[in-house]
Amino acid sequence: MPSYSTIRLAAFERVRGAEFVRRPYGLAFPAAWRREVLDFYRIGRREPQKINQVPVRRLNEVIRAVAPQLLCVARKATLHDDAPWLYAYDPLPVPVMRQLIHSWIRDLHPPRARAEHPEITERAVELGASLDVAKLSWQPQEVDLFSGRTTPGGTFEPDALVHQLLPDALAQDITRLDPYRFEGVEMEFRIAATTRGAELVSWPPRDHQDDDGTWWKFSFVIALTVQTVPFSDFRLHVATGVRRWRTGGPVPMPFRRSVSAYLLGRDPWLAQAPGTGRMAVSRMISDRRTDSTEWARGGPEGMLGRLRFSHGLPDAATVREDPDVWMSGKDGVQIGVVHATSMGGHGVGAGLMPRDRSPLTDWAAEAFAPRLTRLNDFTRSRHPVLPRNLPKSPTGRTKEERALKKEELTHARRQDRRLALARTLGGAPLVVEARWQNPRTRDALVEQLADLLGLDGAGGTGAVRAWSTPHLEVRLYLEDASFVAARLDFPDGRPRRKHLASAIGARRREIAELCGRDGRPDVQAVVVEIAHPDSYRPGIVDPKFATRLGYADAGRLTKFITVPSSKRGTATRKNIAHRARQTWSHVFRQLGSCTVPEHSAGDVPDDLDHVALWLVKRRADGPTYTRRTVPVAVRVSAADGSVTGWYPESGDWIPYRKLLLSLARHAEVPGTYQRFEDIDDTDDEGPDADGTAAEEDGTAAEEDRAAAEGEETEDTGIPAAGATSGDERRTTPWVPDLEEQRARTAQFVRSMLYSLRDRNVLLLSHAQNARLHWPWLTNGRLIPDALQFGANPAQHISLYGERLCHVRVRDDMSDETPQWFAPDDESQEHGFASGLWHRPDATGDHRVHYSTGEKPHTAKHAVKTASKIATRIPVRKKPEDGDEDREPDPVIDTGTHAWNPAALEIAVLAVPEEGTAEAGAWAAVTHQLRRAPEYDVTLKLPLPLHLAKKTAQYVLPHEDDTEGAAPEGAAPEEESGR
């Protein structure tokens, strides 16, 4: 295996001196309409005086479904903005626009609002009559696709329209290339409508037959997005991946979820509209009122239901019932329904390995010349990247010497764990409880607890196990899970959301009362064996959150482990043991015991306090229907390994265990808090503080629009057009009390930093997570070595601590960090490499680096030469006794999942006033924090941020993992896998 010295990013930048001008037609939202439409939209709205922008998102969504050639460059139109809202190279005629505008007006208020406010219907008729659609005028535009400004901090911010028009122009150029060819395979790509950037899908789809003889369909996908980078020019990111299509039976439609569908018509959808070769994108939803499947914004009262089509839009229920027929084509229409995680398995593996990704990206890049060029390969940082205390492999001349050394290292690690727990617990014994359902899980929990801590034997044979060591006393209670893991109880046995609060409250009280009766006041944590989340249908009967709150009321932490399942591959002895071990390791960390990576970067102080800021967010579509944000700060001390959390009520740092319990006691329970708006009624387009999208960092920095609107996306593929991937990737949402929340966040951060002003501090923040509530973290507002809160001007970092360093990390949400691989241009066997990387021309004060991790054990079957469309020759295995030594047969890896590690961007925003360490050294420290000694994988985030993010489990009903940390690039729920 080659030792890679560079990595290659799928990122492109402008060629110096190059120009890129296009001349589309633009359509502005008429200024004379805005006041009328806005007054109509405000009827019945909560706090109407705060609504100052015309909501056009729903209209944009319908446009993507029926007129994909139109480019929507805005989600809302302000009262005083005369810039075009729509662009097109072939505009829609006035009669077609009249249909769209009139149907949109009637859709601005949902049926419930019209029932509560009868005047809406009459006002809609009056408004439709007063808007003179005939005066809509498409005007020729000359658009500079490289236009923008350089901020005071040195970040180039492209104009808003560039984010949509530049990728689309490049996508058009890609479609003019000769078809993509790779090892005998040929593909043609079509542009698909999308909410941001541009997307191209290979069409027609390719077929794949699995080992069981079942046929599946898939396409390759190319996504283009414009991104900004701190203190640098903007970039174009090219993301390649696989789109897997639903075939082989009706499409499952999960509760409160929608499914994307790509539509390609032989003729234009709308009467009198010009033709287009683009694919329209719409969403199928289950209408809970009629118990039927419809197109989003469709139905008799929806926008689609009021439009005049040149040929009928296929019935959504018919498409759902038999997607195979529509994939092949029917009545001049082809439809591909996107496969989603909830639909079960798929015969095509998710993601692409470098063997497919590299040539596909190179082919697309041919269309970028001479205006854009690929970034030069990034080189390794000269700073060390491994912590000093990372576990070492045993060494020795003989097998016996290595075995002896291994036993010595294992003994030392066990003793370190006992000492750390004893220190964390203040000398008190470790007292834990395990509530089990499967005897194999029970036995594994006992065995792994003993093995982790170096305890002798099983501690007894009964329901109470006990061990004694010179450093730590351990006691384990074994109990049947009983009602603790049972479905929540609802009146008449019918789960209804309106009864969810009382169901949670009842189980919570039962568990707290059980703890009060068991005579075990010293129990610190409880492990509960519970069924997989998919076993609870509907999801609101899942008892995890109620269980966690009940035990928190009794002062006990909780950790869940799932029941072994042959179906999910978790019933083997090895898997059960591994999950039990991960569970106990997580319990120890919840108690506040963890091994901090000892950095090896020169000139950086050893006695650092690593402080992570995390915003725990509740979305409006969750069980509470309430948007709310809880700022959390976790401090990990390099001096003594202690983990503490900031408690603003007392203005002090408290043990991590107490922080978790305090968060649980303040968690929101469904039905007990005021709702701002029903998720089905809001257009989510209220004003931001200054009329701008505070979260925008190059793209619309989306905080899970797909999840917030209930859209199903692929588990490990590029999200469907108009959707995004991962958690928290939605465009800036309307939070009615956003300014108040921002003020609370600013006060939280200021007071927290003030408490540490005399210490060596590394402050870690996460861009996508925190910038809505701390706008300073947006790329366009950053100024080196400064901090800013609220409307106050930016201040030098030293005002908050002369020994304070601030590092912001950013992951691949919304493709904000580029895809990458480690190149080997001689052999073409591109692969992956771990390390810290920067531009080859970077100087010592270079601020932006990329961190990549080791390949985890979960990706052991991922072969770098694997391809979805081409064969490979496997590595020849050594023949066993009696077997013939022969050349392996060629294989194709269409059905194999790819390993897709993300590059974590590390931006050193501020370095301490005191000290000599350069920015690269602080980036190295941050990278090393991903290599925590107690984890056998590279963490997706640095350890302090990882622990801070985990606090969400004690605040949010939908946040929980059941088996420990996900390695970088391996877990579908945390990695987009593109």
PDB file of N, CA and C in Angstrom, residues 63-144:
ATOM      1  N   ILE A  63     -42.444  25.271  -8.833  1.00  0.00           N
ATOM      2  CA  ILE A  63     -41.698  25.550 -10.058  1.00  0.00           C
ATOM      3  C   ILE A  63     -40.707  24.430 -10.354  1.00  0.00           C
ATOM      4  N   ARG A  64     -40.028  23.931  -9.312  1.00  0.00           N
ATOM      5  CA  ARG A  64     -39.096  22.820  -9.529  1.00  0.00           C
ATOM      6  C   ARG A  64     -39.824  21.577 -10.026  1.00  0.00           C
ATOM      7  N   ALA A  65     -41.102  21.440  -9.649  1.00  0.00           N
ATOM      8  CA  ALA A  65     -41.856  20.256 -10.028  1.00  0.00           C
ATOM      9  C   ALA A  65     -42.430  20.341 -11.433  1.00  0.00           C
ATOM     10  N   VAL A  66     -42.704  21.548 -11.932  1.00  0.00           N
ATOM     11  CA  VAL A  66     -43.386  21.657 -13.227  1.00  0.00           C
ATOM     12  C   VAL A  66     -42.626  22.504 -14.246  1.00  0.00           C
ATOM     13  N   ALA A  67     -41.657  23.304 -13.803  1.00  0.00           N
ATOM     14  CA  ALA A  67     -40.896  24.152 -14.724  1.00  0.00           C
ATOM     15  C   ALA A  67     -39.430  24.168 -14.296  1.00  0.00           C
ATOM     16  N   PRO A  68     -38.747  23.034 -14.409  1.00  0.00           N
ATOM     17  CA  PRO A  68     -37.373  22.935 -13.877  1.00  0.00           C
ATOM     18  C   PRO A  68     -36.368  23.825 -14.578  1.00  0.00           C
ATOM     19  N   GLN A  69     -36.743  24.421 -15.740  1.00  0.00           N
ATOM     20  CA  GLN A  69     -35.807  25.298 -16.425  1.00  0.00           C
ATOM     21  C   GLN A  69     -35.695  26.661 -15.764  1.00  0.00           C
ATOM     22  N   LEU A  70     -36.623  26.975 -14.838  1.00  0.00           N
ATOM     23  CA  LEU A  70     -36.546  28.246 -14.118  1.00  0.00           C
ATOM     24  C   LEU A  70     -35.605  28.098 -12.929  1.00  0.00           C
ATOM     25  N   LEU A  71     -34.784  29.098 -12.698  1.00  0.00           N
ATOM     26  CA  LEU A  71     -33.821  29.082 -11.597  1.00  0.00           C
ATOM     27  C   LEU A  71     -34.288  30.049 -10.524  1.00  0.00           C
ATOM     28  N   CYS A  72     -34.621  29.518  -9.360  1.00  0.00           N
ATOM     29  CA  CYS A  72     -35.079  30.349  -8.244  1.00  0.00           C
ATOM     30  C   CYS A  72     -33.868  30.736  -7.409  1.00  0.00           C
ATOM     31  N   VAL A  73     -33.583  32.018  -7.324  1.00  0.00           N
ATOM     32  CA  VAL A  73     -32.393  32.458  -6.610  1.00  0.00           C
ATOM     33  C   VAL A  73     -32.728  33.067  -5.256  1.00  0.00           C
ATOM     34  N   ALA A  74     -33.985  33.020  -4.841  1.00  0.00           N
ATOM     35  CA  ALA A  74     -34.371  33.585  -3.548  1.00  0.00           C
ATOM     36  C   ALA A  74     -35.514  32.777  -2.964  1.00  0.00           C
ATOM     37  N   ARG A  75     -35.506  32.645  -1.654  1.00  0.00           N
ATOM     38  CA  ARG A  75     -36.595  31.984  -0.942  1.00  0.00           C
ATOM     39  C   ARG A  75     -37.636  32.986  -0.470  1.00  0.00           C
ATOM     40  N   LYS A  76     -37.295  34.257  -0.551  1.00  0.00           N
ATOM     41  CA  LYS A  76     -38.215  35.287  -0.104  1.00  0.00           C
ATOM     42  C   LYS A  76     -37.858  36.594  -0.814  1.00  0.00           C
ATOM     43  N   ALA A  77     -38.795  37.475  -0.882  1.00  0.00           N
ATOM     44  CA  ALA A  77     -38.591  38.751  -1.563  1.00  0.00           C
ATOM     45  C   ALA A  77     -38.888  39.871  -0.587  1.00  0.00           C
ATOM     46  N   THR A  78     -37.921  40.734  -0.346  1.00  0.00           N
ATOM     47  CA  THR A  78     -38.131  41.844   0.577  1.00  0.00           C
ATOM     48  C   THR A  78     -38.933  42.943  -0.108  1.00  0.00           C
ATOM     49  N   LEU A  79     -39.409  43.888   0.700  1.00  0.00           N
ATOM     50  CA  LEU A  79     -40.243  44.972   0.165  1.00  0.00           C
ATOM     51  C   LEU A  79     -39.454  45.917  -0.737  1.00  0.00           C
ATOM     52  N   HIS A  80     -38.152  45.952  -0.564  1.00  0.00           N
ATOM     53  CA  HIS A  80     -37.377  46.979  -1.275  1.00  0.00           C
ATOM     54  C   HIS A  80     -36.300  46.386  -2.172  1.00  0.00           C
ATOM     55  N   ASP A  81     -36.412  45.119  -2.477  1.00  0.00           N
ATOM     56  CA  ASP A  81     -35.402  44.467  -3.299  1.00  0.00           C
ATOM     57  C   ASP A  81     -35.932  44.317  -4.714  1.00  0.00           C
ATOM     58  N   ASP A  82     -35.286  44.968  -5.679  1.00  0.00           N
ATOM     59  CA  ASP A  82     -35.730  44.920  -7.066  1.00  0.00           C
ATOM     60  C   ASP A  82     -34.935  43.917  -7.892  1.00  0.00           C
ATOM     61  N   ALA A  83     -34.056  43.155  -7.266  1.00  0.00           N
ATOM     62  CA  ALA A  83     -33.264  42.169  -7.995  1.00  0.00           C
ATOM     63  C   ALA A  83     -34.164  41.035  -8.483  1.00  0.00           C
ATOM     64  N   PRO A  84     -33.857  40.430  -9.622  1.00  0.00           N
ATOM     65  CA  PRO A  84     -34.668  39.308 -10.115  1.00  0.00           C
ATOM     66  C   PRO A  84     -34.733  38.168  -9.104  1.00  0.00           C
ATOM     67  N   TRP A  85     -35.882  37.545  -9.103  1.00  0.00           N
ATOM     68  CA  TRP A  85     -36.117  36.394  -8.223  1.00  0.00           C
ATOM     69  C   TRP A  85     -36.016  35.097  -9.022  1.00  0.00           C
ATOM     70  N   LEU A  86     -36.397  35.163 -10.315  1.00  0.00           N
ATOM     71  CA  LEU A  86     -36.310  34.014 -11.204  1.00  0.00           C
ATOM     72  C   LEU A  86     -35.423  34.365 -12.393  1.00  0.00           C
ATOM     73  N   TYR A  87     -34.670  33.368 -12.847  1.00  0.00           N
ATOM     74  CA  TYR A  87     -33.882  33.512 -14.068  1.00  0.00           C
ATOM     75  C   TYR A  87     -34.234  32.359 -14.997  1.00  0.00           C
ATOM     76  N   ALA A  88     -34.129  32.602 -16.289  1.00  0.00           N
ATOM     77  CA  ALA A  88     -34.394  31.553 -17.272  1.00  0.00           C
ATOM     78  C   ALA A  88     -33.731  31.941 -18.593  1.00  0.00           C
ATOM     79  N   TYR A  89     -33.269  30.926 -19.301  1.00  0.00           N
ATOM     80  CA  TYR A  89     -32.744  31.160 -20.643  1.00  0.00           C
ATOM     81  C   TYR A  89     -33.858  31.024 -21.680  1.00  0.00           C
ATOM     82  N   ASP A  90     -34.977  30.448 -21.267  1.00  0.00           N
ATOM     83  CA  ASP A  90     -36.161  30.335 -22.115  1.00  0.00           C
ATOM     84  C   ASP A  90     -37.371  30.624 -21.232  1.00  0.00           C
ATOM     85  N   PRO A  91     -37.782  31.894 -21.097  1.00  0.00           N
ATOM     86  CA  PRO A  91     -38.800  32.279 -20.110  1.00  0.00           C
ATOM     87  C   PRO A  91     -40.162  31.637 -20.361  1.00  0.00           C
ATOM     88  N   LEU A  92     -40.961  31.579 -19.304  1.00  0.00           N
ATOM     89  CA  LEU A  92     -42.338  31.095 -19.409  1.00  0.00           C
ATOM     90  C   LEU A  92     -43.241  32.213 -19.925  1.00  0.00           C
ATOM     91  N   PRO A  93     -44.198  31.873 -20.788  1.00  0.00           N
ATOM     92  CA  PRO A  93     -45.149  32.888 -21.262  1.00  0.00           C
ATOM     93  C   PRO A  93     -46.009  33.422 -20.121  1.00  0.00           C
ATOM     94  N   VAL A  94     -46.600  34.578 -20.333  1.00  0.00           N
ATOM     95  CA  VAL A  94     -47.426  35.229 -19.312  1.00  0.00           C
ATOM     96  C   VAL A  94     -48.586  34.343 -18.847  1.00  0.00           C
ATOM     97  N   PRO A  95     -49.337  33.666 -19.730  1.00  0.00           N
ATOM     98  CA  PRO A  95     -50.445  32.832 -19.241  1.00  0.00           C
ATOM     99  C   PRO A  95     -49.986  31.748 -18.271  1.00  0.00           C
ATOM    100  N   VAL A  96     -48.810  31.197 -18.510  1.00  0.00           N
ATOM    101  CA  VAL A  96     -48.298  30.155 -17.601  1.00  0.00           C
ATOM    102  C   VAL A  96     -47.942  30.775 -16.258  1.00  0.00           C
ATOM    103  N   MET A  97     -47.307  31.940 -16.283  1.00  0.00           N
ATOM    104  CA  MET A  97     -46.963  32.601 -15.035  1.00  0.00           C
ATOM    105  C   MET A  97     -48.226  32.981 -14.261  1.00  0.00           C
ATOM    106  N   ARG A  98     -49.290  33.338 -14.981  1.00  0.00           N
ATOM    107  CA  ARG A  98     -50.544  33.710 -14.309  1.00  0.00           C
ATOM    108  C   ARG A  98     -51.077  32.502 -13.507  1.00  0.00           C
ATOM    109  N   GLN A  99     -51.019  31.316 -14.110  1.00  0.00           N
ATOM    110  CA  GLN A  99     -51.463  30.115 -13.396  1.00  0.00           C
ATOM    111  C   GLN A  99     -50.663  29.920 -12.103  1.00  0.00           C
ATOM    112  N   LEU A 100     -49.363  30.041 -12.232  1.00  0.00           N
ATOM    113  CA  LEU A 100     -48.503  29.809 -11.072  1.00  0.00           C
ATOM    114  C   LEU A 100     -48.772  30.826  -9.968  1.00  0.00           C
ATOM    115  N   ILE A 101     -48.878  32.087 -10.342  1.00  0.00           N
ATOM    116  CA  ILE A 101     -49.069  33.137  -9.343  1.00  0.00           C
ATOM    117  C   ILE A 101     -50.421  32.982  -8.647  1.00  0.00           C
ATOM    118  N   HIS A 102     -51.472  32.741  -9.385  1.00  0.00           N
ATOM    119  CA  HIS A 102     -52.808  32.638  -8.787  1.00  0.00           C
ATOM    120  C   HIS A 102     -52.931  31.402  -7.896  1.00  0.00           C
ATOM    121  N   SER A 103     -52.342  30.282  -8.316  1.00  0.00           N
ATOM    122  CA  SER A 103     -52.403  29.090  -7.468  1.00  0.00           C
ATOM    123  C   SER A 103     -51.568  29.282  -6.212  1.00  0.00           C
ATOM    124  N   TRP A 104     -50.486  30.038  -6.326  1.00  0.00           N
ATOM    125  CA  TRP A 104     -49.638  30.306  -5.160  1.00  0.00           C
ATOM    126  C   TRP A 104     -50.384  31.165  -4.136  1.00  0.00           C
ATOM    127  N   ILE A 105     -51.116  32.151  -4.591  1.00  0.00           N
ATOM    128  CA  ILE A 105     -51.858  33.024  -3.676  1.00  0.00           C
ATOM    129  C   ILE A 105     -52.832  32.203  -2.841  1.00  0.00           C
ATOM    130  N   ARG A 106     -53.538  31.275  -3.498  1.00  0.00           N
ATOM    131  CA  ARG A 106     -54.506  30.456  -2.763  1.00  0.00           C
ATOM    132  C   ARG A 106     -53.830  29.461  -1.829  1.00  0.00           C
ATOM    133  N   ASP A 107     -52.536  29.240  -2.036  1.00  0.00           N
ATOM    134  CA  ASP A 107     -51.806  28.282  -1.199  1.00  0.00           C
ATOM    135  C   ASP A 107     -51.099  28.948  -0.019  1.00  0.00           C
ATOM    136  N   LEU A 108     -51.136  30.278   0.043  1.00  0.00           N
ATOM    137  CA  LEU A 108     -50.417  30.969   1.107  1.00  0.00           C
ATOM    138  C   LEU A 108     -50.997  30.689   2.493  1.00  0.00           C
ATOM    139  N   HIS A 109     -52.257  30.279   2.559  1.00  0.00           N
ATOM    140  CA  HIS A 109     -52.881  29.942   3.825  1.00  0.00           C
ATOM    141  C   HIS A 109     -53.392  28.506   3.767  1.00  0.00           C
ATOM    142  N   PRO A 110     -53.098  27.685   4.755  1.00  0.00           N
ATOM    143  CA  PRO A 110     -53.557  26.291   4.757  1.00  0.00           C
ATOM    144  C   PRO A 110     -55.050  26.212   5.054  1.00  0.00           C
ATOM    145  N   PRO A 111     -55.649  25.046   4.821  1.00  0.00           N
ATOM    146  CA  PRO A 111     -57.092  24.895   5.056  1.00  0.00           C
ATOM    147  C   PRO A 111     -57.518  25.273   6.468  1.00  0.00           C
ATOM    148  N   ARG A 112     -56.711  24.939   7.446  1.00  0.00           N
ATOM    149  CA  ARG A 112     -57.103  25.251   8.820  1.00  0.00           C
ATOM    150  C   ARG A 112     -57.209  26.748   9.044  1.00  0.00           C
ATOM    151  N   ALA A 113     -56.256  27.494   8.472  1.00  0.00           N
ATOM    152  CA  ALA A 113     -56.295  28.952   8.630  1.00  0.00           C
ATOM    153  C   ALA A 113     -57.509  29.536   7.911  1.00  0.00           C
ATOM    154  N   ARG A 114     -57.839  28.983   6.744  1.00  0.00           N
ATOM    155  CA  ARG A 114     -58.999  29.498   6.020  1.00  0.00           C
ATOM    156  C   ARG A 114     -60.290  29.222   6.787  1.00  0.00           C
ATOM    157  N   ALA A 115     -60.315  28.091   7.497  1.00  0.00           N
ATOM    158  CA  ALA A 115     -61.508  27.776   8.291  1.00  0.00           C
ATOM    159  C   ALA A 115     -61.633  28.722   9.487  1.00  0.00           C
ATOM    160  N   GLU A 116     -60.500  29.089  10.087  1.00  0.00           N
ATOM    161  CA  GLU A 116     -60.517  29.961  11.261  1.00  0.00           C
ATOM    162  C   GLU A 116     -60.724  31.421  10.874  1.00  0.00           C
ATOM    163  N   HIS A 117     -60.344  31.771   9.646  1.00  0.00           N
ATOM    164  CA  HIS A 117     -60.448  33.162   9.182  1.00  0.00           C
ATOM    165  C   HIS A 117     -61.158  33.169   7.831  1.00  0.00           C
ATOM    166  N   PRO A 118     -62.483  33.175   7.836  1.00  0.00           N
ATOM    167  CA  PRO A 118     -63.263  33.093   6.583  1.00  0.00           C
ATOM    168  C   PRO A 118     -62.940  34.210   5.600  1.00  0.00           C
ATOM    169  N   GLU A 119     -62.447  35.334   6.088  1.00  0.00           N
ATOM    170  CA  GLU A 119     -62.186  36.449   5.174  1.00  0.00           C
ATOM    171  C   GLU A 119     -61.041  36.141   4.210  1.00  0.00           C
ATOM    172  N   ILE A 120     -60.245  35.095   4.502  1.00  0.00           N
ATOM    173  CA  ILE A 120     -59.101  34.778   3.647  1.00  0.00           C
ATOM    174  C   ILE A 120     -59.550  34.441   2.229  1.00  0.00           C
ATOM    175  N   THR A 121     -60.629  33.671   2.105  1.00  0.00           N
ATOM    176  CA  THR A 121     -61.099  33.260   0.771  1.00  0.00           C
ATOM    177  C   THR A 121     -61.472  34.474  -0.072  1.00  0.00           C
ATOM    178  N   GLU A 122     -62.239  35.409   0.514  1.00  0.00           N
ATOM    179  CA  GLU A 122     -62.647  36.599  -0.219  1.00  0.00           C
ATOM    180  C   GLU A 122     -61.445  37.467  -0.571  1.00  0.00           C
ATOM    181  N   ARG A 123     -60.527  37.600   0.387  1.00  0.00           N
ATOM    182  CA  ARG A 123     -59.326  38.416   0.135  1.00  0.00           C
ATOM    183  C   ARG A 123     -58.455  37.799  -0.959  1.00  0.00           C
ATOM    184  N   ALA A 124     -58.442  36.458  -1.040  1.00  0.00           N
ATOM    185  CA  ALA A 124     -57.648  35.793  -2.070  1.00  0.00           C
ATOM    186  C   ALA A 124     -58.183  36.111  -3.461  1.00  0.00           C
ATOM    187  N   VAL A 125     -59.501  36.115  -3.583  1.00  0.00           N
ATOM    188  CA  VAL A 125     -60.118  36.447  -4.869  1.00  0.00           C
ATOM    189  C   VAL A 125     -59.793  37.889  -5.252  1.00  0.00           C
ATOM    190  N   GLU A 126     -59.909  38.782  -4.284  1.00  0.00           N
ATOM    191  CA  GLU A 126     -59.622  40.193  -4.550  1.00  0.00           C
ATOM    192  C   GLU A 126     -58.157  40.399  -4.932  1.00  0.00           C
ATOM    193  N   LEU A 127     -57.268  39.702  -4.228  1.00  0.00           N
ATOM    194  CA  LEU A 127     -55.849  39.856  -4.516  1.00  0.00           C
ATOM    195  C   LEU A 127     -55.521  39.322  -5.900  1.00  0.00           C
ATOM    196  N   GLY A 128     -56.093  38.157  -6.247  1.00  0.00           N
ATOM    197  CA  GLY A 128     -55.835  37.597  -7.569  1.00  0.00           C
ATOM    198  C   GLY A 128     -56.283  38.521  -8.683  1.00  0.00           C
ATOM    199  N   ALA A 129     -57.383  39.233  -8.457  1.00  0.00           N
ATOM    200  CA  ALA A 129     -57.889  40.149  -9.473  1.00  0.00           C
ATOM    201  C   ALA A 129     -57.045  41.410  -9.580  1.00  0.00           C
ATOM    202  N   SER A 130     -56.433  41.814  -8.464  1.00  0.00           N
ATOM    203  CA  SER A 130     -55.694  43.084  -8.466  1.00  0.00           C
ATOM    204  C   SER A 130     -54.274  42.944  -9.016  1.00  0.00           C
ATOM    205  N   LEU A 131     -53.738  41.730  -9.007  1.00  0.00           N
ATOM    206  CA  LEU A 131     -52.369  41.546  -9.498  1.00  0.00           C
ATOM    207  C   LEU A 131     -52.384  41.442 -11.018  1.00  0.00           C
ATOM    208  N   ASP A 132     -51.760  42.372 -11.655  1.00  0.00           N
ATOM    209  CA  ASP A 132     -51.746  42.427 -13.114  1.00  0.00           C
ATOM    210  C   ASP A 132     -50.584  41.580 -13.631  1.00  0.00           C
ATOM    211  N   VAL A 133     -50.872  40.303 -13.835  1.00  0.00           N
ATOM    212  CA  VAL A 133     -49.816  39.382 -14.266  1.00  0.00           C
ATOM    213  C   VAL A 133     -49.328  39.751 -15.662  1.00  0.00           C
ATOM    214  N   ALA A 134     -50.178  40.370 -16.461  1.00  0.00           N
ATOM    215  CA  ALA A 134     -49.776  40.731 -17.819  1.00  0.00           C
ATOM    216  C   ALA A 134     -48.576  41.671 -17.832  1.00  0.00           C
ATOM    217  N   LYS A 135     -48.368  42.373 -16.733  1.00  0.00           N
ATOM    218  CA  LYS A 135     -47.249  43.311 -16.679  1.00  0.00           C
ATOM    219  C   LYS A 135     -45.943  42.652 -16.213  1.00  0.00           C
ATOM    220  N   LEU A 136     -46.024  41.369 -15.903  1.00  0.00           N
ATOM    221  CA  LEU A 136     -44.780  40.673 -15.596  1.00  0.00           C
ATOM    222  C   LEU A 136     -43.873  40.723 -16.817  1.00  0.00           C
ATOM    223  N   SER A 137     -42.655  41.046 -16.585  1.00  0.00           N
ATOM    224  CA  SER A 137     -41.759  41.261 -17.721  1.00  0.00           C
ATOM    225  C   SER A 137     -40.413  40.597 -17.472  1.00  0.00           C
ATOM    226  N   TRP A 138     -40.088  39.638 -18.331  1.00  0.00           N
ATOM    227  CA  TRP A 138     -38.759  39.038 -18.290  1.00  0.00           C
ATOM    228  C   TRP A 138     -37.783  39.979 -18.990  1.00  0.00           C
ATOM    229  N   GLN A 139     -36.784  40.414 -18.233  1.00  0.00           N
ATOM    230  CA  GLN A 139     -35.829  41.379 -18.775  1.00  0.00           C
ATOM    231  C   GLN A 139     -34.473  40.726 -19.020  1.00  0.00           C
ATOM    232  N   PRO A 140     -33.842  41.045 -20.154  1.00  0.00           N
ATOM    233  CA  PRO A 140     -32.494  40.507 -20.396  1.00  0.00           C
ATOM    234  C   PRO A 140     -31.536  40.973 -19.299  1.00  0.00           C
ATOM    235  N   GLN A 141     -30.692  40.067 -18.861  1.00  0.00           N
ATOM    236  CA  GLN A 141     -29.740  40.363 -17.804  1.00  0.00           C
ATOM    237  C   GLN A 141     -28.330  40.005 -18.266  1.00  0.00           C
ATOM    238  N   GLU A 142     -27.383  40.775 -17.838  1.00  0.00           N
ATOM    239  CA  GLU A 142     -25.981  40.403 -18.024  1.00  0.00           C
ATOM    240  C   GLU A 142     -25.427  40.109 -16.632  1.00  0.00           C
ATOM    241  N   VAL A 143     -25.146  38.866 -16.383  1.00  0.00           N
ATOM    242  CA  VAL A 143     -24.786  38.435 -15.037  1.00  0.00           C
ATOM    243  C   VAL A 143     -23.324  38.024 -14.992  1.00  0.00           C
ATOM    244  N   ASP A 144     -22.567  38.646 -14.111  1.00  0.00           N
ATOM    245  CA  ASP A 144     -21.180  38.261 -13.849  1.00  0.00           C
ATOM    246  C   ASP A 144     -21.205  37.133 -12.816  1.00  0.00           C
TER     247      ASP A 144
END
